[in-house]
Amino acid sequence: QVELVESGGGVVQPGRSLRLSCVASGFSFSSYGMNWVRQAPGKGLEWLAVISFDGRDKFYADSVKGRFVISRDKSKDTLFLQMNSLRSDDTAVYYCARTAVVSATALPFDSWGQGTLVAVSS
Amino acid sequence: EILITQAPVTLSVSPGESATLSCRANQSLRSRLAWYQQKPGQAPRLLIYAASTRATDIPARFSGSGSGTEFTLTISSLQSEDFAIYYCQYYSDWPPSFTFGPGTKVDI
């Protein structure tokens, strides 16, 4: 059974950094591309970043390029999102999501975590 | 830039009725379109990919159609658990990027 569990959210001041984690289980983590998606309160979904199954390729939405960094640790079956220079409009629930096909990067997301809330506020 | 719109914003239907949701783009998406369902307090769930292929364990009452710039999600014989927000998503080929529509809320 595929499971993705995010953690690391919380309240953070503007300008500070935060690192989110997503622990995967129930599948071969190192075989799938992985993504981060966020959802501001009462708003729609926004894709943020994708990392290839082997970690070599990383792509970002323009809204976070240069501030956020996606990475993965295959030894720990864990996906990360390093978020720097946080702003109030980064306040959202952050989801990790698995790409639907082995080794694929540019395909939709068939499994999602439950999300972790990040609130950027002074 | 790919821009996606969804219509209507809200769709009010009764259990047992069918619902037709629209997703439109300002340029061709070919068939690289997915549909997701999201219930309050839950993560999204993949329903349809490649415009018309049902994801694993998705009931047959969900069907997708379309290509290019116009797509449709049809839910036949709505059940109580189908009341939710539905998002369409374009997934580009290379470099990968993903664009969600604003969503359609299906309520009673």
XYZ file of N, CA and C in Angstrom, chain A:
366
model
N 0.841 -1.205 0.000
C 0.000 0.000 0.000
C 0.872 1.249 0.000
N 0.677 2.055 -1.011
C 1.456 3.291 -1.150
C 1.083 4.262 -0.036
N 2.083 4.826 0.603
C 1.841 5.837 1.626
C 2.894 6.926 1.522
N 2.433 8.156 1.609
C 3.296 9.332 1.620
C 2.921 10.161 2.828
N 3.901 10.476 3.674
C 3.630 11.210 4.901
C 4.538 12.435 4.970
N 3.904 13.605 4.880
C 4.645 14.861 4.959
C 4.812 15.303 6.408
N 5.861 16.076 6.642
C 6.086 16.686 7.942
C 6.957 17.913 7.764
N 7.092 18.675 8.833
C 7.965 19.840 8.796
C 7.255 21.172 8.712
N 5.940 21.133 8.544
C 5.195 22.382 8.479
C 5.101 23.059 9.826
N 4.605 24.284 9.812
C 4.442 25.041 11.050
C 4.361 26.517 10.748
N 4.472 27.306 11.811
C 4.435 28.756 11.676
C 5.867 29.267 11.566
N 6.094 30.105 10.583
C 7.440 30.641 10.346
C 7.323 32.119 9.992
N 8.307 32.897 10.397
C 8.288 34.329 10.100
C 8.688 34.614 8.664
N 8.188 35.679 8.092
C 8.599 36.057 6.730
C 10.108 36.208 6.637
N 10.647 35.725 5.530
C 12.076 35.813 5.301
C 12.871 34.623 5.808
N 12.229 33.792 6.655
C 12.938 32.648 7.212
C 12.828 31.443 6.270
N 13.463 30.341 6.673
C 13.484 29.117 5.878
C 12.778 27.982 6.609
N 12.393 26.985 5.828
C 11.744 25.795 6.380
C 12.020 24.637 5.436
N 12.203 23.452 5.994
C 12.384 22.270 5.155
C 11.283 21.271 5.426
N 10.598 20.889 4.371
C 9.550 19.881 4.461
C 10.111 18.520 4.064
N 9.556 17.489 4.665
C 9.934 16.116 4.343
C 8.702 15.316 3.949
N 8.924 14.288 3.154
C 7.853 13.384 2.749
C 8.447 11.974 2.743
N 8.012 11.162 3.680
C 8.512 9.798 3.764
C 7.587 8.870 2.985
N 8.187 8.088 2.104
C 7.437 7.180 1.244
C 7.555 5.744 1.726
N 6.498 4.991 1.527
C 6.528 3.567 1.854
C 5.533 2.834 0.967
N 5.719 1.530 0.852
C 4.795 0.708 0.086
C 5.093 0.615 -1.397
N 6.169 1.241 -1.830
C 6.556 1.149 -3.236
C 8.047 1.431 -3.356
N 8.597 1.200 -4.536
C 10.007 1.439 -4.779
C 10.230 2.931 -5.026
N 10.552 3.647 -3.960
C 10.663 5.107 -4.011
C 11.633 5.569 -5.097
N 12.739 4.875 -5.235
C 13.784 5.315 -6.168
C 13.421 5.068 -7.625
N 12.215 4.561 -7.876
C 11.785 4.301 -9.255
C 10.794 5.341 -9.781
N 10.366 6.271 -8.964
C 9.307 7.198 -9.343
C 9.741 8.660 -9.226
N 9.297 9.459 -10.200
C 9.399 10.894 -10.045
C 8.474 11.353 -8.930
N 8.860 12.453 -8.283
C 8.093 12.955 -7.146
C 7.906 14.464 -7.277
N 6.810 14.942 -6.717
C 6.422 16.344 -6.863
C 6.029 16.964 -5.531
N 6.069 18.293 -5.507
C 5.449 19.067 -4.444
C 4.357 19.937 -5.063
N 3.232 19.970 -4.389
C 2.076 20.760 -4.808
C 1.552 21.472 -3.564
N 1.095 22.704 -3.706
C 0.546 23.396 -2.547
C -0.854 23.916 -2.831
N -1.539 24.228 -1.730
C -2.896 24.737 -1.820
C -3.098 25.777 -0.723
N -3.195 27.031 -1.126
C -3.455 28.101 -0.174
C -4.864 27.938 0.393
N -5.107 28.469 1.575
C -6.423 28.289 2.222
C -7.565 28.732 1.315
N -8.480 27.816 1.054
C -9.649 28.111 0.236
C -9.376 28.291 -1.246
N -8.169 27.971 -1.675
C -7.780 28.177 -3.069
C -7.535 26.855 -3.786
N -7.110 26.960 -5.030
C -6.866 25.784 -5.843
C -5.461 25.222 -5.659
N -5.131 24.262 -6.527
C -3.865 23.556 -6.457
C -2.809 24.249 -7.301
N -1.594 24.272 -6.797
C -0.470 24.874 -7.512
C 0.714 23.923 -7.473
N 1.135 23.458 -8.639
C 2.327 22.621 -8.706
C 3.567 23.477 -8.471
N 4.520 22.932 -7.694
C 5.724 23.682 -7.338
C 6.994 23.138 -7.969
N 7.187 21.812 -7.890
C 8.463 21.258 -8.311
C 8.334 19.764 -8.547
N 9.208 19.263 -9.431
C 9.282 17.824 -9.704
C 10.742 17.417 -9.711
N 11.008 16.206 -9.252
C 12.339 15.630 -9.293
C 12.234 14.252 -9.931
N 13.170 13.947 -10.803
C 13.138 12.663 -11.489
C 13.434 11.517 -10.528
N 13.170 10.311 -10.998
C 13.311 9.143 -10.134
C 14.714 9.002 -9.578
N 15.717 9.427 -10.366
C 17.102 9.273 -9.941
C 17.684 10.548 -9.335
N 16.857 11.583 -9.254
C 17.317 12.832 -8.652
C 18.117 13.729 -9.564
N 18.338 13.317 -10.800
C 19.202 14.090 -11.681
C 18.511 15.322 -12.247
N 17.219 15.215 -12.494
C 16.483 16.316 -13.126
C 15.508 16.936 -12.131
N 15.514 18.253 -12.086
C 14.629 18.995 -11.199
C 14.050 20.169 -11.978
N 12.771 20.399 -11.805
C 12.095 21.485 -12.492
C 11.163 22.185 -11.510
N 11.014 23.499 -11.733
C 10.276 24.313 -10.767
C 9.260 25.207 -11.469
N 8.205 25.521 -10.740
C 7.295 26.568 -11.183
C 7.999 27.913 -11.049
N 7.644 28.837 -11.923
C 8.274 30.157 -11.887
C 8.092 30.830 -10.534
N 6.975 30.557 -9.878
C 6.648 31.234 -8.625
C 7.614 30.899 -7.493
N 8.334 29.797 -7.612
C 9.237 29.390 -6.530
C 10.677 29.183 -7.001
N 10.907 29.325 -8.279
C 12.253 29.107 -8.813
C 13.228 30.073 -8.162
N 14.344 29.524 -7.684
C 15.352 30.351 -7.028
C 15.150 30.466 -5.528
N 13.980 30.125 -5.025
C 13.726 30.173 -3.576
C 13.560 28.790 -2.971
N 12.941 27.867 -3.719
C 12.682 26.524 -3.222
C 13.595 25.531 -3.927
N 13.988 24.481 -3.198
C 14.839 23.432 -3.753
C 14.237 22.072 -3.407
N 14.035 21.266 -4.425
C 13.522 19.910 -4.222
C 14.710 18.945 -4.242
N 14.655 17.940 -3.386
C 15.712 16.933 -3.350
C 15.130 15.630 -2.816
N 15.937 14.576 -2.899
C 15.479 13.286 -2.403
C 16.644 12.487 -1.866
N 16.345 11.601 -0.916
C 17.353 10.725 -0.314
C 16.840 9.301 -0.473
N 17.420 8.564 -1.407
C 16.926 7.209 -1.673
C 17.215 6.257 -0.526
N 18.235 6.551 0.270
C 18.547 5.666 1.399
C 17.500 5.760 2.503
N 16.762 6.874 2.509
C 15.737 7.088 3.526
C 14.334 7.122 2.943
N 14.225 6.871 1.629
C 12.916 6.931 0.963
C 12.189 8.236 1.287
N 12.919 9.325 1.194
C 12.385 10.615 1.626
C 12.591 11.688 0.566
N 11.551 12.479 0.391
C 11.557 13.641 -0.495
C 11.618 14.880 0.380
N 12.305 15.910 -0.099
C 12.442 17.148 0.664
C 12.027 18.352 -0.185
N 11.636 19.410 0.521
C 11.454 20.712 -0.111
C 12.058 21.746 0.831
N 13.171 22.329 0.404
C 13.790 23.408 1.146
C 13.181 24.720 0.676
N 12.570 25.432 1.598
C 11.891 26.673 1.249
C 12.619 27.843 1.917
N 13.107 28.761 1.112
C 13.863 29.909 1.612
C 13.116 31.209 1.323
N 13.492 32.239 2.051
C 12.910 33.579 1.852
C 11.388 33.504 1.799
N 10.820 32.894 2.795
C 9.373 32.670 2.788
C 8.607 33.978 2.895
N 7.463 34.001 2.228
C 6.591 35.183 2.180
C 5.199 34.772 2.656
N 4.392 35.756 2.955
C 3.040 35.460 3.448
C 2.233 34.677 2.414
N 2.484 34.912 1.137
C 1.714 34.199 0.113
C 2.197 32.771 -0.113
N 3.189 32.331 0.655
C 3.583 30.919 0.657
C 2.756 30.107 1.652
N 1.902 30.774 2.397
C 1.042 30.080 3.348
C 0.112 29.132 2.601
N 0.182 27.849 2.953
C -0.577 26.835 2.217
C -0.393 25.476 2.877
N -1.214 24.545 2.440
C -0.955 23.131 2.711
C -0.052 22.617 1.593
N 1.006 21.948 1.976
C 1.976 21.439 1.010
C 1.839 19.916 0.927
N 1.629 19.436 -0.300
C 1.481 18.013 -0.555
C 2.674 17.486 -1.339
N 3.107 16.276 -1.021
C 3.987 15.562 -1.937
C 3.107 14.601 -2.738
N 3.536 14.320 -3.950
C 2.731 13.485 -4.833
C 3.637 12.685 -5.757
N 3.263 11.451 -6.001
C 4.046 10.547 -6.836
C 3.575 10.590 -8.287
N 4.523 10.582 -9.196
C 4.178 10.462 -10.611
C 3.655 9.065 -10.885
N 2.703 8.966 -11.796
C 1.918 7.748 -11.937
C 2.658 6.569 -12.536
N 3.775 6.801 -13.188
C 4.438 5.713 -13.913
C 5.904 5.629 -13.511
N 6.397 4.408 -13.404
C 7.805 4.185 -13.082
C 8.706 4.940 -14.048
N 9.695 5.603 -13.502
C 10.725 6.343 -14.237
C 10.212 7.581 -14.941
N 8.919 7.832 -14.894
C 8.375 9.002 -15.582
C 8.554 10.249 -14.746
N 8.622 11.363 -15.416
C 8.702 12.648 -14.730
C 7.531 13.537 -15.109
N 7.122 13.474 -16.355
C 6.116 14.393 -16.875
C 4.763 13.720 -17.031
N 4.272 13.136 -15.966
C 2.974 12.483 -15.985
C 2.224 12.824 -14.717
N 0.888 12.683 -14.713
C 0.113 13.100 -13.533
C 0.415 12.284 -12.297
N -0.284 12.648 -11.200
C 0.097 12.193 -9.881
C -0.924 11.192 -9.346
N -0.485 9.967 -9.084
C -1.447 8.946 -8.697
C -1.531 8.707 -7.199
N -0.590 9.232 -6.445
C -0.631 9.084 -4.989
C -0.193 10.384 -4.349
N -0.910 10.759 -3.284
C -0.659 12.018 -2.604
C -0.533 11.764 -1.096
N 0.268 12.593 -0.444
C 0.272 12.584 1.009
C -0.925 13.350 1.550
N -1.017 13.425 2.865
C -2.153 14.110 3.493
C -1.904 15.618 3.630
N -0.675 16.036 3.392
C -0.350 17.458 3.423
C 0.177 17.927 4.767
N 0.966 19.000 4.726
C 1.460 19.649 5.935
C 1.267 21.154 5.768
N 0.777 21.796 6.801
C 0.427 23.212 6.724
C 1.616 24.096 7.073
N 1.886 25.035 6.193
C 2.907 26.050 6.423
C 2.211 27.399 6.522
N 2.440 28.087 7.612
C 1.852 29.413 7.811
C 2.987 30.414 7.989
N 3.067 31.366 7.090
C 4.110 32.380 7.148
C 3.500 33.651 7.730
N 3.945 33.977 8.932
C 3.347 35.110 9.631
C 4.314 35.661 10.670
N 4.259 36.970 10.849
C 5.098 37.592 11.870
C 4.389 37.605 13.229
